[in-house]
XYZ file of C-alpha atoms in Angstrom:
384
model
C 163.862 67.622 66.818
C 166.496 64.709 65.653
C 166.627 61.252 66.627
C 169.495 59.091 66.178
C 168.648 54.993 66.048
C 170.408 52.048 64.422
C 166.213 50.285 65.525
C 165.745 50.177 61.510
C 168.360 48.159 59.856
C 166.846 44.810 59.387
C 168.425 42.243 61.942
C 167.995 38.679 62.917
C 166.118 38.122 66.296
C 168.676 37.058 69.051
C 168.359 33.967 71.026
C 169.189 33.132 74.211
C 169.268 35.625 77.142
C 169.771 38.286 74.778
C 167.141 40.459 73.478
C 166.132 43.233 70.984
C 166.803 46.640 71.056
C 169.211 46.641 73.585
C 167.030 44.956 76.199
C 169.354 41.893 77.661
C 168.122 40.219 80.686
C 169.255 41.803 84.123
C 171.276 39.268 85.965
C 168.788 36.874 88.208
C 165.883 38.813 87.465
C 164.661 37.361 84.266
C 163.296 40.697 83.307
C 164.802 42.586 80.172
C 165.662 46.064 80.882
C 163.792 48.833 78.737
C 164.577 51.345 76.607
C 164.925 54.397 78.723
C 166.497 58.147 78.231
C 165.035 59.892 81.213
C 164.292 58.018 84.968
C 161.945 57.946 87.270
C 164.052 60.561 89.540
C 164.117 62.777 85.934
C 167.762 62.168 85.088
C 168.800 62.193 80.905
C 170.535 59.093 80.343
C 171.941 58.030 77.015
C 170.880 54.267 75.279
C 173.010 53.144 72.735
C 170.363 52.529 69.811
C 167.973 55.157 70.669
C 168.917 58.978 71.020
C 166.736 62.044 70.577
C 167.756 65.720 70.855
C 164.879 67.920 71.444
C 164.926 71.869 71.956
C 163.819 73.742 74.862
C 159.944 74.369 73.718
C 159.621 70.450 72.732
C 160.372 69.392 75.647
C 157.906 72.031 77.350
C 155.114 70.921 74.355
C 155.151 67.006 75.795
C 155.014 68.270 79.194
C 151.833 70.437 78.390
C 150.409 67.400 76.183
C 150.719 65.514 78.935
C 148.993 67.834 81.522
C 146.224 68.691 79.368
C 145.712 65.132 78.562
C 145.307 63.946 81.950
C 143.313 66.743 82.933
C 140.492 66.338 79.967
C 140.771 62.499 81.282
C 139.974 63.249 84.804
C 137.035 65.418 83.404
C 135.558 62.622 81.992
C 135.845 60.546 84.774
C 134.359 63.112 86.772
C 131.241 63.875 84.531
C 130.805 59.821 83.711
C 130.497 59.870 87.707
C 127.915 62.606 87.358
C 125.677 60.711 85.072
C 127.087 63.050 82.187
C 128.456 59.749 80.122
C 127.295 56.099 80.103
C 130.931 55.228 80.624
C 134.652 56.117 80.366
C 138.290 54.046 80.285
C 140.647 56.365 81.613
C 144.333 56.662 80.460
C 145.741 58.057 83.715
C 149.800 56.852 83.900
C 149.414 56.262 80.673
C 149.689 59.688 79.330
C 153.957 59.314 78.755
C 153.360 56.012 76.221
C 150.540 57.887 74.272
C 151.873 61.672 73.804
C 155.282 60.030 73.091
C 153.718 57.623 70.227
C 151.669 60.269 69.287
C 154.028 62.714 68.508
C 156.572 60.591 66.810
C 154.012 60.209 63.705
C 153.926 62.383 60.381
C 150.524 63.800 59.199
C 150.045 61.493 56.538
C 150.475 58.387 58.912
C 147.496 56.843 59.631
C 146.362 55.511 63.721
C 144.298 52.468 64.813
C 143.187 53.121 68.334
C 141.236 51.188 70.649
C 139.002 53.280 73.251
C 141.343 54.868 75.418
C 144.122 56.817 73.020
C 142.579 60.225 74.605
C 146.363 61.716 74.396
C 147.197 60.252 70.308
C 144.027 61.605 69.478
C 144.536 64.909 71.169
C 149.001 64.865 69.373
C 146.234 64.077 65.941
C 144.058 67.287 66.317
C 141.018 65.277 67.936
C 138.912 67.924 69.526
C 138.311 66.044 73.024
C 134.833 67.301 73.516
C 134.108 64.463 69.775
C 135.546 61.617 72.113
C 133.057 62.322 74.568
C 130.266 62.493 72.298
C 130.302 58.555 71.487
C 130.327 57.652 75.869
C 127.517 60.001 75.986
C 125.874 57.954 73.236
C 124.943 61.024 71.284
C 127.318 59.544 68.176
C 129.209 57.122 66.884
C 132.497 58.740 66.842
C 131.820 62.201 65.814
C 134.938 63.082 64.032
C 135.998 62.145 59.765
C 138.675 59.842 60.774
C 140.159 60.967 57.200
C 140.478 64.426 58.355
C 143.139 63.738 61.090
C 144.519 60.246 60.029
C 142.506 58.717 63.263
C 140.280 55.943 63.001
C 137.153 55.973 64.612
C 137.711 54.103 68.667
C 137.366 50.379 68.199
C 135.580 48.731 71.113
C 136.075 45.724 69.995
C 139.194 43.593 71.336
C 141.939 43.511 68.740
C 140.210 43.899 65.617
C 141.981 47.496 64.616
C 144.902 45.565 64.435
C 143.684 43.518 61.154
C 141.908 47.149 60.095
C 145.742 48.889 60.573
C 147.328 45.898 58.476
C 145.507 45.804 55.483
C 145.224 49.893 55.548
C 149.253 49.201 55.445
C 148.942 47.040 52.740
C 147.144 49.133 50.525
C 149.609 52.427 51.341
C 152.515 49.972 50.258
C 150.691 49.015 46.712
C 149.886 53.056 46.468
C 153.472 53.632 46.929
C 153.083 56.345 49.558
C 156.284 56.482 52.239
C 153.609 56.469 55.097
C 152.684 54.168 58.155
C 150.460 52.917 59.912
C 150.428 52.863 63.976
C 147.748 49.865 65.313
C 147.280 50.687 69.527
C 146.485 47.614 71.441
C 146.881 46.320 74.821
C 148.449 43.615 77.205
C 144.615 41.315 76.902
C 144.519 41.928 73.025
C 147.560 40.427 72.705
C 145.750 37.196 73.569
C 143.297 37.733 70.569
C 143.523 35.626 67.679
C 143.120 38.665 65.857
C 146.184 40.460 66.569
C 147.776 36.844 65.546
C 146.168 37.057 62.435
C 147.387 40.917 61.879
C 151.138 40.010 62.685
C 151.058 37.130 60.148
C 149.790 39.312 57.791
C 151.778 42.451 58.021
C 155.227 40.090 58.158
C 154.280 37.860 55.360
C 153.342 41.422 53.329
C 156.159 43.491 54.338
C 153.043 46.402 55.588
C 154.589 49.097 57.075
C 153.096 49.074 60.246
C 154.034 49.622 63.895
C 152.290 47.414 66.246
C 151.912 49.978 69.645
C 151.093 47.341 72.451
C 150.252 49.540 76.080
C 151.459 46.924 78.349
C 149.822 48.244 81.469
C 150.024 45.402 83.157
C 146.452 44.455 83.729
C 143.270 43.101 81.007
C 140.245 44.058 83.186
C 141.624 41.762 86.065
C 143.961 39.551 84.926
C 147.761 40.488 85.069
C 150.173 39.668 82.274
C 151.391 36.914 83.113
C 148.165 35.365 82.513
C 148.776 36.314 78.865
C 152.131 35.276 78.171
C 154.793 33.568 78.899
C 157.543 35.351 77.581
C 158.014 39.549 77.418
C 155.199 41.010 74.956
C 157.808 42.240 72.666
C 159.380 39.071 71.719
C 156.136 37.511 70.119
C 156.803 39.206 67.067
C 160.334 37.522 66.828
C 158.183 33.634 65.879
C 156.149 36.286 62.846
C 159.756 37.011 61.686
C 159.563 41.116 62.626
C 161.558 42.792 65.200
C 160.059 43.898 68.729
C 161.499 45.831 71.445
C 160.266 47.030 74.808
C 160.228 50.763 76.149
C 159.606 52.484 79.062
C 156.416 53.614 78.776
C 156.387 56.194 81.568
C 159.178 57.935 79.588
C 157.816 60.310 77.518
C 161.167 60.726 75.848
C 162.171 56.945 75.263
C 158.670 55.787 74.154
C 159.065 59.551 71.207
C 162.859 58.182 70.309
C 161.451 54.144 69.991
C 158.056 54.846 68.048
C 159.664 57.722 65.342
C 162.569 54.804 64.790
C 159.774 51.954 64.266
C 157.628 53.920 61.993
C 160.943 55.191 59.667
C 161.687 50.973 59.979
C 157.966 50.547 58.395
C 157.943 53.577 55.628
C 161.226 52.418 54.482
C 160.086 48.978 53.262
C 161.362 46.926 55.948
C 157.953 45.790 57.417
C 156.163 45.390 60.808
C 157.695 46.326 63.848
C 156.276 45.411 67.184
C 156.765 48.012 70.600
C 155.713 47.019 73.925
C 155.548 50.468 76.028
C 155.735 49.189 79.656
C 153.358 50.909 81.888
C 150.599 50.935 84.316
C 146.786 51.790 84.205
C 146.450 53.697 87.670
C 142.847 53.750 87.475
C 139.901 51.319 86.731
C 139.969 49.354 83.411
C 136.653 51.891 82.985
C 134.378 53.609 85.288
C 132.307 50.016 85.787
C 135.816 48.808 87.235
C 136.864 48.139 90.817
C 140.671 47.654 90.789
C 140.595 47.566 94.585
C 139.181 43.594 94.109
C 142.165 42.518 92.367
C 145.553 44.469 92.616
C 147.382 45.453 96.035
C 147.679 49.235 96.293
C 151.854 48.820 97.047
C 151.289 47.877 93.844
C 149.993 51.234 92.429
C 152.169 53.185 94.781
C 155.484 51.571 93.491
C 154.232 52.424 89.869
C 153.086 56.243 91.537
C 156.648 56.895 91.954
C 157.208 56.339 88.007
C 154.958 58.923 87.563
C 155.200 60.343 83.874
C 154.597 63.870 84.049
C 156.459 64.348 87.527
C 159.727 62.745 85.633
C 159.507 65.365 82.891
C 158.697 67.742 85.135
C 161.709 67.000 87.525
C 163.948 67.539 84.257
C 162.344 70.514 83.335
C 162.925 72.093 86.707
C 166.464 70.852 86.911
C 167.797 72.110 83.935
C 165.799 75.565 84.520
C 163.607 74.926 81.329
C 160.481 75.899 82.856
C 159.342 78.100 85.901
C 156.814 78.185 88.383
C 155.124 81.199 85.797
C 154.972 78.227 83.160
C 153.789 75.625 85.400
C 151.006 77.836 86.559
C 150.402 78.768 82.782
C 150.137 75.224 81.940
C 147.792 74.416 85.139
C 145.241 77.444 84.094
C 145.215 76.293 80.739
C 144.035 72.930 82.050
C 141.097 74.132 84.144
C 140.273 75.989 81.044
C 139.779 72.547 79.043
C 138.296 70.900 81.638
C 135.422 73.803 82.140
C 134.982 73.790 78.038
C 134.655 69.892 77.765
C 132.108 70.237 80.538
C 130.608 72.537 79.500
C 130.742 70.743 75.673
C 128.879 67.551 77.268
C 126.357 69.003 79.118
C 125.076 70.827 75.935
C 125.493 68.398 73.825
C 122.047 68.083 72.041
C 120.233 64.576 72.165
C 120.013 62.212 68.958
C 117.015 61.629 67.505
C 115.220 58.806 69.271
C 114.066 56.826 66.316
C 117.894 57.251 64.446
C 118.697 53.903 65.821
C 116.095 52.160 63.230
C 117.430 53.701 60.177
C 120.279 52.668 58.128
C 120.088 49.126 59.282
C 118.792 47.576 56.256
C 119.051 49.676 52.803
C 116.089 48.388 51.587
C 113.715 48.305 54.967
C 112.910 44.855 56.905
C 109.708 44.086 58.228
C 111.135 43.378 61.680
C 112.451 46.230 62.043
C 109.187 48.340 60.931
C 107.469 46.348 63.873
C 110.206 47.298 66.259
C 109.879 51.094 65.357
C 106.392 51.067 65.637
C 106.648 49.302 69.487
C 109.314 51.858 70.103
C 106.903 54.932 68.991
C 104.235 53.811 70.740
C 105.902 52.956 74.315
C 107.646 56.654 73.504
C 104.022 58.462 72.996
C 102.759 57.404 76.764
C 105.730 59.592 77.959
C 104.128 62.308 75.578
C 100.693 61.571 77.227
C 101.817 61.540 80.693
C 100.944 57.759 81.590
């Protein structure tokens, strides 16, 4: 795999109607264009500061990534409907900005998610049946986040982008030549967190990418609601470059995100993507999307489908047959059975766990909760 961009040679923010990273405004639209090397109708087109060459078997790896990725996600949906999981934010149409982010990082890089990178933490060696664990409620994470370079999720809104900065900071003053990748979305972007992190990381030259899923909404509020101006450009008033991809390209978003990190491990500091995209499901499973977007919406964004684009390509350029497909389909079910299968044994934590380790020296308070607790828990013992 090669990839050819000019994206890390330090440059000085454009003005006007002209934007980053190739992205100048289409006439009367006021919309930049975004970075894109495959369409929606699966056609390769070339961009003229982002190029990647992949072989026949990489290009058949994202496709599968992406399959088996959406399939573990509708899984989860299916067994949070069940009763299997207290909850569950699903990444469907999302799967093209994730795989591609996720496998444009090195080993030694280290990821910041949020609570729905399901397809980076499956490119970091994630076993999917550990993400389930925590929506089950059965852990708190239930993977080393040292073993795979992946941080635990984050639940809360924008804070992993102040944990991914000053983990940046500290790999610059170790003198590695790795980076750091901080996932956040449209709604964080409003968090005075996130603020905090790009002041931060530009002010400290950190080499870190800032990976913003634009997918249009934050629980119900569109993103317009949260900016004014294209995501991307924020990080031109913190003094770092930004530039917007399209995030249903699987190819584009790979290309954008290895050129970004190679910016940030070679010393020139914070970069900022914005993967356009779309959350085709709920924000999670306690969602109703139905109350606040239009379903043209959803089936305009249905026909930017990111696996059916790759898949398109594939077919066209006779890179995979229906043999393969159906390979890649049975090896789906497959996960989905195991996961299930995963959950549903899943033993249950130990009832009183959630009293210890909250004070290393004991607390009275919390003595007299754990004795309430024990008690209401023994009339279930004596059948009352």
């Amino acid at each position: 795999m090669s990839v050819k961009s000019t994206a890390a040679k330090p440059r000085t923010p454009r003005t006007g109607t002209g934007t980053r990273g190739g992205a100048k405004r289409r006439g009367g639209t006021g919309e930049p264009q975004l970075v894109q090397l495959l369409t929606p109708e699966g056609e390769r087109v070339q961009h003229s500061e982002y190029s990647i060459d992949l072989s026949p078997d990489e290009l058949r790896g994202l496709y599968r990534d992406m399959v088996l990725t959406r399939r573990f996600d509708a899984e989860a949906t299916s067994l949070q409907r069940q009763g299997e999981l207290g909850l569950w934010a699903s990444l469907l149409g999302q799967e093209a900005a994730q795989i591609g982010s996720g496998r444009a990082t090195r080993p030694d890089d280290y990821v910041f998610p949020t609570y729905r990178e399901h397809g980076v933490a499956w490119c970091r060696g994630v076993d999917p049946a550990n993400l389930l664990g925590m929506f089950r409620g059965v852990n708190h994470g239930g993977w080393d986040p040292n073993e795979n370079n992946f941080h635990l999720y984050t639940i809360v809104i924008g804070s992993q982008t102040l944990h991914a900065t000053g983990y940046a900071m500290g790999a610059a003053m170790d003198g590695t030549d790795s980076a750091v990748i901080a996932y956040f979305g449209d709604g964080a972007s409003s968090q005075g967190d996130v603020a905090e992190a790009f002041t931060f990381a530009a002010v400290y030259n950190a080499p870190v990418v800032f990976f913003c899923q634009n997918n249009q909404w934050a629980i119900s509020e569109p993103t317009e609601k949260q900016t004014r101006v294209p995501i991307y450009q924020r990080s031109a008033g913190f003094g770092f470059p930004g530039v917007r991809v399209d995030g249903n390209d699987v190819l584009a978003v790979l290309a954008v995100t290895k050129a970004a990190l190679e910016h940030a491990r070679s010393g020139q500091g914070p970069m900022l993507v914005e993967a356009f995209t779309y959350r085709m499901g709920a924000h999670t499973t306690s969602d109703d999307p139905t109350r606040y977007r239009l379903d043209e919406e959803r089936e305009q964004w249905e026909r930017k489908d990111p696996i059916l684009r790759l898949r398109t390509y594939l077919e066209k350029e006779g890179l995979a047959d229906e043999a393969y497909l159906a390979g890649i389909e049975a090896e789906s079910e497959a996960l989905g059975k195991r996961v299930r299968e995963a959950v549903r044994t899943m033993p249950d934590p130990d009832t009183m766990a959630i009293f210890e380790n909250v004070y290393a020296d004991g607390h009275a308070l919390v003595d007299e909760e754990r004795a309430q607790f024990a008690e209401y828990l023994a009339t279930f013992e004596e059948g009352h």
